[in-house]
Short mmCIF file of C-alpha atoms in Angstrom, two decimals:
data_model
loop_
_atom_site.label_atom_id
_atom_site.label_comp_id
_atom_site.label_asym_id
_atom_site.label_seq_id
_atom_site.Cartn_x
_atom_site.Cartn_y
_atom_site.Cartn_z
CA MET A 899 0.00 0.00 0.00
CA LYS A 900 2.87 2.38 0.82
CA GLU A 901 4.41 1.83 -2.63
CA PHE A 902 0.99 2.34 -4.27
CA ILE A 903 0.51 5.72 -2.54
CA THR A 904 4.12 6.73 -3.30
CA ASN A 905 3.57 5.97 -7.00
CA ILE A 906 0.37 8.06 -6.98
CA LEU A 907 2.41 10.97 -5.59
CA ARG A 908 5.10 10.37 -8.23
CA GLY A 909 2.43 10.34 -10.92
CA MET A 910 1.02 13.63 -9.63
CA VAL A 911 4.43 15.30 -9.97
CA VAL A 912 4.85 13.90 -13.51
CA GLY A 913 1.31 14.94 -14.43
CA ILE A 914 1.82 18.53 -13.34
CA ALA A 915 5.18 18.66 -15.14
CA ASN A 916 3.62 17.48 -18.39
CA VAL A 917 1.21 20.44 -18.55
CA ILE A 918 3.72 23.14 -17.53
CA PRO A 919 5.72 24.58 -20.46
CA GLY A 920 9.46 24.31 -19.85
CA VAL A 921 9.17 21.48 -17.32
CA SER A 922 9.89 17.95 -18.52
CA GLY A 923 7.74 15.02 -17.45
CA GLY A 924 10.55 12.66 -18.47
CA THR A 925 12.95 14.50 -16.18
CA MET A 926 10.49 14.16 -13.31
CA MET A 927 10.28 10.41 -14.00
CA VAL A 928 14.07 10.19 -13.66
CA SER A 929 14.02 12.36 -10.54
CA MET A 930 11.27 10.22 -8.99
CA GLY A 931 13.34 7.08 -9.63
CA ILE A 932 10.76 5.39 -11.90
CA TYR A 933 12.16 6.07 -15.38
CA ASP A 934 13.99 2.78 -16.00
CA LYS A 935 11.09 0.74 -14.56
CA LEU A 936 8.57 2.56 -16.76
CA ILE A 937 10.62 1.99 -19.91
CA LEU A 938 10.95 -1.71 -19.02
CA VAL A 939 7.24 -2.37 -18.39
CA LEU A 940 6.13 -0.29 -21.39
CA THR A 941 8.34 -2.22 -23.81
CA HIS A 942 7.50 -5.63 -22.29
CA PHE A 943 3.91 -5.02 -21.23
CA VAL A 944 2.58 -8.48 -22.17
CA LYS A 945 5.45 -10.42 -20.55
CA ARG A 946 5.42 -8.22 -17.42
CA MET A 947 1.70 -7.47 -17.30
CA LYS A 948 1.30 -7.89 -13.54
CA GLU A 949 4.32 -5.71 -12.79
CA ALA A 950 3.25 -3.18 -15.44
CA ILE A 951 -0.27 -2.82 -14.05
CA ALA A 952 1.04 -2.49 -10.47
CA LEU A 953 3.32 0.37 -11.58
CA LEU A 954 1.27 2.10 -14.27
CA VAL A 955 -2.15 2.20 -12.56
CA PRO A 956 -1.14 4.33 -9.54
CA ILE A 957 1.06 6.57 -11.70
CA LEU A 958 -1.80 7.14 -14.15
CA ILE A 959 -4.17 7.82 -11.24
CA GLY A 960 -1.72 10.39 -9.89
CA MET A 961 -1.27 12.02 -13.30
CA LEU A 962 -5.02 12.29 -13.90
CA LEU A 963 -5.61 13.65 -10.38
CA SER A 964 -2.92 16.29 -10.74
CA ILE A 965 -4.16 17.38 -14.17
CA ALA A 966 -7.75 17.59 -12.92
CA ILE A 967 -6.97 19.29 -9.59
CA PHE A 968 -3.68 21.16 -9.84
CA ALA A 969 -2.95 21.93 -13.51
CA LYS A 970 -5.33 24.90 -13.55
CA ILE A 971 -4.00 26.17 -10.20
CA PHE A 972 -0.41 26.04 -11.44
CA SER A 973 -1.13 27.56 -14.86
CA GLU A 974 -3.58 30.27 -13.72
CA VAL A 975 -2.50 31.10 -10.14
CA LEU A 976 0.95 29.93 -9.06
CA PHE A 977 2.91 30.62 -12.26
CA PRO A 978 1.32 34.04 -12.99
CA LYS A 979 1.43 35.29 -9.35
CA PHE A 980 4.49 33.47 -7.96
CA PRO A 981 6.63 32.67 -11.02
CA LEU A 982 10.06 32.68 -9.32
CA GLN A 983 9.01 30.52 -6.37
CA THR A 984 7.05 28.05 -8.54
CA ASN A 985 9.84 27.65 -11.09
CA LEU A 986 12.48 27.24 -8.38
CA PHE A 987 10.33 24.52 -6.79
CA PHE A 988 10.34 22.59 -10.09
CA ILE A 989 14.08 23.18 -10.48
CA GLY A 990 14.51 21.69 -7.00
CA LEU A 991 12.49 18.64 -8.07
CA ILE A 992 14.75 18.24 -11.10
CA LEU A 993 18.05 18.67 -9.22
CA GLY A 994 16.92 16.19 -6.59
CA GLY A 995 17.03 13.45 -9.22
CA VAL A 996 20.60 14.15 -10.38
CA PRO A 997 22.23 11.87 -7.73
CA VAL A 998 20.02 8.98 -8.88
CA ILE A 999 21.05 9.19 -12.52
CA TYR A 1000 24.69 10.03 -11.70
CA GLY A 1001 24.87 6.82 -9.67
CA LYS A 1002 24.33 4.87 -12.90
CA ILE A 1003 27.54 6.16 -14.53
CA LYS A 1004 29.67 6.74 -11.42
CA GLY A 1005 33.08 5.04 -11.62
CA ASN A 1006 33.16 4.87 -15.44
CA SER A 1007 35.68 6.89 -17.41
CA ILE A 1008 34.36 9.78 -19.49
CA ARG A 1009 35.15 9.48 -23.20
CA LEU A 1010 34.52 11.69 -26.23
CA PRO A 1011 31.19 10.07 -27.27
CA GLN A 1012 29.77 10.73 -23.78
CA ILE A 1013 30.94 14.35 -23.88
CA ILE A 1014 29.41 14.85 -27.35
CA ALA A 1015 26.10 13.32 -26.20
CA PHE A 1016 26.00 15.56 -23.11
CA VAL A 1017 26.77 18.77 -25.03
CA LEU A 1018 24.46 17.94 -27.96
CA PHE A 1019 21.40 17.30 -25.81
CA PHE A 1020 22.16 20.18 -23.44
CA VAL A 1021 22.25 22.57 -26.41
CA MET A 1022 19.06 21.03 -27.87
CA VAL A 1023 17.01 21.67 -24.73
CA VAL A 1024 18.29 25.23 -24.27
CA GLY A 1025 17.69 25.86 -27.99
CA PHE A 1026 14.07 24.70 -27.75
CA ALA A 1027 13.57 27.04 -24.79
CA LEU A 1028 15.01 30.00 -26.71
CA ILE A 1029 12.68 29.51 -29.70
CA GLY A 1030 9.68 28.33 -27.68
CA GLU A 1031 8.41 31.60 -26.25
CA GLY A 1032 5.16 33.02 -27.53
CA GLY A 1033 4.10 29.85 -29.34
CA GLY A 1034 0.84 29.27 -27.52
CA SER A 1035 -1.64 30.09 -30.27
CA SER A 1036 -4.64 27.79 -30.64
CA ALA A 1037 -4.84 25.39 -33.58
CA ASP A 1038 -7.77 24.67 -35.90
CA ILE A 1039 -9.74 21.71 -34.51
CA THR A 1040 -12.77 21.66 -36.82
CA PHE A 1041 -13.58 18.03 -37.62
CA SER A 1042 -11.87 16.77 -40.76
CA VAL A 1043 -9.66 13.86 -41.77
CA ALA A 1044 -6.67 16.20 -42.07
CA ASN A 1045 -7.15 17.55 -38.54
CA VAL A 1046 -7.59 14.05 -37.11
CA VAL A 1047 -4.28 13.03 -38.72
CA LYS A 1048 -2.62 16.20 -37.42
CA LEU A 1049 -3.87 15.59 -33.87
CA PHE A 1050 -2.63 11.98 -34.06
CA GLY A 1051 0.79 13.24 -35.18
CA VAL A 1052 0.89 15.91 -32.47
CA GLY A 1053 0.04 13.20 -29.93
CA ILE A 1054 3.02 11.12 -31.09
CA ILE A 1055 5.37 14.13 -30.88
CA ALA A 1056 3.99 15.18 -27.49
CA ALA A 1057 4.39 11.66 -26.09
CA ALA A 1058 7.95 11.40 -27.40
CA THR A 1059 8.94 14.66 -25.75
CA MET A 1060 7.11 13.71 -22.53
CA VAL A 1061 9.08 10.46 -22.28
CA ILE A 1062 12.49 11.91 -23.18
CA PRO A 1063 14.04 13.54 -20.08
CA GLY A 1064 14.81 17.23 -20.32
CA VAL A 1065 12.45 18.01 -23.20
CA SER A 1066 9.14 19.64 -22.27
CA GLY A 1067 6.19 18.17 -24.16
CA SER A 1068 4.13 21.25 -23.32
CA MET A 1069 6.83 23.52 -24.70
CA ILE A 1070 6.94 21.57 -27.98
CA MET A 1071 3.13 21.75 -28.24
CA MET A 1072 3.34 25.52 -27.75
CA ILE A 1073 5.80 25.70 -30.64
CA LEU A 1074 3.45 23.58 -32.78
CA GLY A 1075 0.48 25.74 -31.74
CA TYR A 1076 -1.54 22.99 -30.04
CA TYR A 1077 -0.87 23.69 -26.36
CA ASN A 1078 -3.87 25.95 -25.69
CA THR A 1079 -6.11 23.70 -27.78
CA ILE A 1080 -5.30 20.56 -25.76
CA ILE A 1081 -5.40 22.30 -22.35
CA ASP A 1082 -8.72 24.03 -23.16
CA THR A 1083 -10.21 20.73 -24.37
CA ILE A 1084 -9.08 18.89 -21.21
CA ASN A 1085 -10.65 21.63 -19.06
CA ALA A 1086 -13.83 21.41 -21.15
CA LEU A 1087 -13.94 17.64 -20.61
CA ILE A 1088 -13.52 18.05 -16.83
CA ASN A 1089 -16.35 20.61 -16.74
CA ALA A 1090 -18.57 18.39 -18.91
CA LEU A 1091 -17.95 15.41 -16.63
CA LYS A 1092 -18.87 17.51 -13.59
CA ASP A 1093 -22.15 18.53 -15.26
CA PHE A 1094 -22.66 15.08 -16.81
CA ASP A 1095 -23.17 16.81 -20.17
CA ILE A 1096 -22.96 13.91 -22.66
CA ALA A 1097 -23.02 16.15 -25.75
CA ALA A 1098 -20.16 18.30 -24.42
CA ILE A 1099 -18.18 15.18 -23.48
CA LEU A 1100 -18.55 13.79 -27.02
CA ASP A 1101 -17.45 17.15 -28.47
CA THR A 1102 -14.11 16.86 -26.65
CA PHE A 1103 -13.57 13.35 -28.06
CA VAL A 1104 -13.06 14.85 -31.53
CA VAL A 1105 -9.79 16.31 -30.24
CA LEU A 1106 -8.79 14.01 -27.38
CA VAL A 1107 -9.35 10.60 -29.05
CA PRO A 1108 -6.93 11.03 -32.01
CA PHE A 1109 -4.51 12.93 -29.77
CA GLY A 1110 -4.73 10.15 -27.14
CA PHE A 1111 -4.06 7.39 -29.69
CA GLY A 1112 -1.03 9.35 -30.87
CA VAL A 1113 0.22 9.65 -27.29
CA VAL A 1114 -0.04 5.87 -26.76
CA VAL A 1115 1.79 5.09 -30.03
CA GLY A 1116 4.46 7.70 -29.27
CA ILE A 1117 5.12 6.46 -25.73
CA VAL A 1118 5.53 2.82 -26.82
CA ALA A 1119 7.72 3.67 -29.83
CA VAL A 1120 10.04 6.00 -27.90
CA ALA A 1121 10.21 3.62 -24.92
CA LYS A 1122 11.39 0.83 -27.26
CA PHE A 1123 14.01 3.13 -28.79
CA ILE A 1124 15.30 4.24 -25.38
CA GLU A 1125 15.43 0.61 -24.17
CA PHE A 1126 17.50 -0.28 -27.27
CA MET A 1127 19.89 2.62 -26.62
CA LEU A 1128 20.28 1.72 -22.92
CA LYS A 1129 21.17 -1.86 -23.89
CA LYS A 1130 23.56 -1.07 -26.74
CA PHE A 1131 25.05 2.26 -25.65
CA PRO A 1132 24.30 2.66 -21.91
CA LEU A 1133 26.98 5.21 -20.97
CA VAL A 1134 26.35 7.45 -23.99
CA THR A 1135 22.59 7.28 -23.33
CA TYR A 1136 22.93 8.14 -19.64
CA TRP A 1137 25.25 11.07 -20.42
CA ALA A 1138 22.71 12.29 -22.99
CA ILE A 1139 20.01 12.07 -20.30
CA ILE A 1140 22.25 13.96 -17.86
CA GLY A 1141 22.73 16.65 -20.51
CA LEU A 1142 18.96 16.93 -20.88
CA ILE A 1143 18.44 17.10 -17.11
CA VAL A 1144 21.20 19.65 -16.43
CA ALA A 1145 19.82 21.84 -19.23
CA SER A 1146 16.28 21.75 -17.81
CA PRO A 1147 16.80 24.41 -15.08
CA PHE A 1148 18.34 26.74 -17.69
CA ALA A 1149 15.37 26.12 -20.02
CA ILE A 1150 12.91 26.85 -17.20
CA LEU A 1151 14.70 30.10 -16.27
CA ILE A 1152 14.85 31.18 -19.93
CA MET A 1153 11.08 30.68 -20.34
CA MET A 1154 10.21 32.17 -16.96
CA GLU A 1155 8.31 35.46 -17.02
CA VAL A 1156 9.23 37.40 -13.88
CA GLY A 1157 8.31 40.94 -12.87
CA SER A 1158 9.99 42.63 -9.95
CA ILE A 1159 12.01 40.38 -7.65
CA GLY A 1160 12.42 41.32 -3.99
CA VAL A 1161 14.12 39.78 -0.97
CA ILE A 1162 10.96 37.90 0.08
CA GLU A 1163 10.60 36.33 -3.38
CA ILE A 1164 14.25 35.21 -3.32
CA ILE A 1165 14.08 33.77 0.21
CA THR A 1166 10.81 31.91 -0.39
CA GLY A 1167 12.10 30.75 -3.76
CA VAL A 1168 15.26 29.27 -2.22
CA ILE A 1169 13.16 27.56 0.48
CA LEU A 1170 10.89 26.03 -2.18
CA LEU A 1171 13.92 24.98 -4.25
CA ALA A 1172 15.25 23.12 -1.20
CA ALA A 1173 11.77 21.65 -0.55
CA GLY A 1174 11.54 20.43 -4.15
CA PHE A 1175 15.02 18.88 -3.90
CA PHE A 1176 14.07 17.10 -0.65
CA ILE A 1177 10.75 15.81 -2.05
CA SER A 1178 12.45 14.52 -5.19
CA MET A 1179 15.14 12.76 -3.14
CA LYS A 1180 12.51 11.08 -0.96
CA LEU A 1181 10.25 10.02 -3.84
CA GLY A 1182 13.26 8.79 -5.80
CA ALA A 1183 14.55 6.70 -2.93
#
């Protein structure tokens, strides 16, 4: 039961991260200590069905709970009113997972391929952050075959970037112009479920069903690719992941919109950074 509740909490952190532009759900999975396990059960779901269900169900429950309860609070209250403190909290969550991933390559010599992988993926994340601002326009979602195909494709891309540590799926969707569309549709679905409005629920399916299928395909495909890389080139892959994780705080700070910063904001921000680090360390243990 303790592990079940812990995985729900881990899922809640990952769920919030996946809807916040600049914050990587994949990085949170690494920081929470569940990344390798998730990749394993996703790529061998049939063979490890019992283990997969035991891990995935509480994580999915946590993700859905956090999206339904906290996503709106973070996007409409905490980030607009307390941007420095909120972003530093997420940076703390990210940094708290560094010891976990570093432990996987500790004691091995660092060679040129590892250095190249680290630098390449560090630059990629920071580059996405630099070009990602102001990309939150809403996309056309009128029902058509072309739009269904587009939503399926966006779902694949979003899932890939959600699984890969350091890359924010929300940020990529902002660049593609689908972020507001998906978030607004999810909020509309939540409101329709509260009111038990069947017609409104079905309206959201036009967007969420093709997008959801794309997400499932993307997660499985990327998980298989990452499993292959971890088997064939483990050190290079882990250094690439470290590059993505180390770049994440820089990407968050680049995308952060901050007004005036005073002593109170700095002190509370540092406290929340430490709190995020502590929470990540505990959940990743």
